[in-house]
Amino acid sequence: MNTPIPVIHYGLGPIGQAIGRTVAEEPRLVSVGAVDIDPHLQHHKLHEICDAELPELPIVGSLADVKAPEGAVVLQATVSRLSQARDQLMEAIARGYNVVSTCEELVWPWDDQPDLARELDEAARKGGVTLLGVGVNPGMVMDTLPALVARITSGVDAVYVARYVDVLERRIPLQEKMGLTKDPAWVQERLDRGQIGHVGLGASLQMLAAGLGWSLDVISIESEPIVATETLESGLGFIEPGLCKGIRQKAIGYIAGVPRITLELIMEAGVAGGGRDETIIDGDQALHMHLTGVHGDKATAALIVNQALHVQQMPPGLQTMLSAPLLPRRGQE
Amino acid sequence: MNTPIPVIHYGLGPIGQAIGRTVAEEPRLVSVGAVDIDPHLQHHKLHEICDAELPELPIVGSLADVKAPEGAVVLQATVSRLSQARDQLMEAIARGYNVVSTCEELVWPWDDQPDLARELDEAARKGGVTLLGVGVNPGMVMDTLPALVARITSGVDAVYVARYVDVLERRIPLQEKMGLTKDPAWVQERLDRGQIGHVGLGASLQMLAAGLGWSLDVISIESEPIVATETLESGLGFIEPGLCKGIRQKAIGYIAGVPRITLELIMEAGVAGGGRDETIIDGDQALHMHLTGVHGDKATAALIVNQALHVQQMPPGLQTMLSAPLLPRRGQE
């Protein structure tokens, strides 16, 4: 076996901990550093926080306090917003580290934040390192995977992707973000202000459009609470009828007035029919993909770790899951 | 819109004709040449043979008789065996053309024919052009797509992929290749000699293993006729009970004695449950993908045409669907 790839854990909240547990099971990676800005976490060791067989590394407050070789891979699991991730990414680049990140807005920043994307791309290329944002959503089931499946048919008229998530199977902070047990009007107000809900459905829409070679004229994104009609038990207590049991988001991309891509994200307590991912591609062939078993947090941790195995071999710069090959060309490994 | 990409049709049998019809519907491509070694086809024009709105191009006997700009994309649909495709590929490289090919053995030649693969890779890199083999199978549903889906989970123990094809929906030559209406013993004998059956299940197995980062110790591939139990009507006449109604192929890849990848290809007249692709990934998450609507010939034509849109932007050399990104990196288009 080759020498394991050194990785630095950056961000040790619930997702960072799940990444830690996944790294512990992956012999091709070795943890060499752990960072979190939360001073409370800095009293603990990496293996304690993750409850996993990992090296006994102190959790430090900054990348500057980590000793790792150039080319090490930072596993960033800190923030959803690219503006907040920027300084951490620039510091990683300056230290010669590659980055695989859960930052939702890094997955496809080219349409919403092109200046920031270009800045990071140029810095990474100059530094000879690669940045890659990935997650289950955005990053895989509603964009990369449908874009690959769409290559199977010609004459694509429309693409419909729906992801159904049972939030009862997910961590409590996510159940809070989905407004569980709250008054629907309260939830709608915060959805409208962008204070709760899922980050990244618009990014998935734009990423999928790019993968299809389409330029969308108009994008609409709507979010609404899903109201319970019977009492449900959740990680936040009972959800009485009339209260919020989840959130439905719908993003539609139009070309010349015609809806061409529709993404629907249904995240609710006790989703009817069970959690699943549906992709319908309406082209010369009518393709229908039905995928079950994708668990959001576990899947994001797995994608981060699996891409960490490959990021050193990708061409430098800001890559996306559309530009990142699954493997390097033979002879180029 | 940008200038359309010039393409050269090489091989105008049933698949080549399907590719022609697909190119006719794709405004981003323009046909500039047509080649087939069959003298009978050379009496016809491209648009006649394909029965499609294509330029009225003569079908010539050799690439040497085509006038096309450097960088044009050859759509090769001639042979299944790489040894037979080699000279055509080398000539395309010598003329500065990129190639997207249906040649099954080009899809993943790195394990079975590494010397030939390296020769083509070096020649293509030297010539600054890209070669890519693709098809629905091998090339997509039993290798590339499962390899991408497997990135969603960690701890993959085993992968099972099954493709069910109703050959009654497919062209007659394929029904012949599947031994329809023949005596099962006659079919088994020819299967054992490799004279009939599907080419490329072993390539899919090796390609998927590479995508998973696995080295297989042992590979077993078995093929057997499927015997009709009731009378069926086929493109080759009635299939009486006791005669062959299709072929089942099974490829298993082992690591340390443990079966880790199982691929099953069931191609029969009137497949029970309908044509479909099933992928089961047994890891920390239990993923199950069910895909319907993939029509082998149409899908291969679509994949060739869709990849022809991107092959000029891939790094030169012999690429595979695992090394070929869906899109170039932004700023590199």
XYZ file of C-alpha atoms in Angstrom, chain A residues 150-288:
139
model
C -28.554 12.798 -18.733
C -25.557 11.957 -20.964
C -27.345 8.661 -21.674
C -29.988 10.326 -23.794
C -30.128 12.938 -26.522
C -32.877 15.492 -27.035
C -33.333 16.326 -23.355
C -36.433 18.508 -23.014
C -36.806 18.583 -19.264
C -35.240 17.232 -16.096
C -37.087 16.690 -12.834
C -35.250 15.777 -9.649
C -36.875 15.244 -6.270
C -35.173 14.427 -3.010
C -37.294 13.164 -0.116
C -35.576 13.262 3.268
C -36.990 11.941 6.522
C -35.582 14.474 8.987
C -36.422 12.179 11.913
C -33.398 10.131 10.805
C -31.187 13.201 10.889
C -29.404 15.200 13.574
C -31.278 17.660 15.824
C -29.705 20.876 14.400
C -31.096 19.903 11.003
C -34.542 19.302 12.524
C -34.310 22.839 13.969
C -33.289 24.241 10.575
C -36.410 22.594 9.132
C -38.687 24.400 11.616
C -40.018 21.252 13.300
C -42.674 21.929 16.020
C -42.859 25.640 15.045
C -45.825 27.659 13.872
C -45.979 27.567 10.038
C -46.272 31.375 9.792
C -43.154 31.748 11.938
C -41.348 29.276 9.689
C -42.501 30.950 6.478
C -41.267 34.322 7.732
C -37.809 32.941 8.465
C -37.736 31.021 5.181
C -38.509 34.261 3.355
C -35.605 35.943 5.140
C -33.299 32.993 4.405
C -32.685 32.375 8.113
C -33.675 28.711 8.035
C -34.095 26.077 5.372
C -31.620 24.336 3.095
C -28.735 26.206 1.471
C -27.891 25.268 -2.063
C -30.935 24.262 -4.101
C -30.268 27.187 -6.455
C -26.650 26.085 -6.741
C -27.781 22.563 -7.667
C -30.061 24.042 -10.311
C -27.272 26.081 -11.871
C -24.779 23.246 -11.633
C -27.140 20.801 -13.310
C -27.895 23.364 -16.024
C -24.149 23.717 -16.657
C -23.796 19.951 -16.810
C -26.572 19.849 -19.413
C -24.958 22.683 -21.388
C -27.952 24.936 -20.781
C -28.119 28.668 -20.001
C -31.120 29.379 -17.812
C -32.920 32.703 -18.376
C -34.956 32.752 -15.196
C -34.707 30.901 -11.917
C -37.473 30.707 -9.346
C -36.990 29.272 -5.878
C -39.869 28.864 -3.465
C -39.877 27.501 0.060
C -42.814 26.682 2.292
C -43.442 24.891 5.557
C -45.129 21.472 5.484
C -47.922 21.367 8.056
C -48.518 18.282 10.220
C -51.984 16.740 9.985
C -51.417 14.252 12.795
C -49.260 14.194 15.917
C -45.660 13.144 15.286
C -42.770 12.650 17.663
C -39.522 14.367 16.715
C -36.123 15.080 18.238
C -37.571 18.437 19.305
C -40.666 16.979 20.990
C -44.156 16.304 19.682
C -45.338 17.995 16.500
C -49.057 18.706 16.936
C -51.411 18.961 13.950
C -51.190 22.439 12.443
C -47.515 22.880 13.334
C -44.551 22.649 10.989
C -43.236 19.152 10.268
C -40.761 20.124 7.571
C -39.979 22.245 4.559
C -40.610 21.920 0.875
C -38.347 23.818 -1.542
C -38.840 24.023 -5.254
C -36.391 25.500 -7.744
C -37.316 25.892 -11.398
C -35.030 26.923 -14.220
C -36.599 28.400 -17.364
C -35.311 28.821 -20.895
C -37.402 31.054 -23.187
C -40.303 30.876 -20.758
C -40.322 27.078 -20.638
C -39.554 25.263 -17.368
C -36.663 22.941 -18.212
C -35.282 21.908 -14.820
C -37.382 21.377 -11.712
C -35.790 20.459 -8.400
C -37.926 19.619 -5.413
C -36.556 19.063 -1.955
C -38.972 17.654 0.597
C -37.476 17.432 4.069
C -40.067 16.390 6.620
C -40.727 14.271 9.676
C -41.855 10.810 8.552
C -41.808 11.347 4.793
C -44.462 9.289 2.997
C -42.911 6.571 0.853
C -39.599 6.855 2.717
C -36.459 8.799 1.935
C -35.467 8.572 -1.701
C -34.046 10.397 -4.721
C -35.990 10.481 -7.961
C -34.627 11.722 -11.286
C -36.748 11.868 -14.412
C -35.092 12.844 -17.678
C -37.455 13.544 -20.508
C -35.514 13.123 -23.746
C -35.384 10.783 -26.745
C -35.325 8.156 -24.045
C -37.479 8.579 -20.945
C -35.072 7.842 -18.122
C -36.195 7.319 -14.562
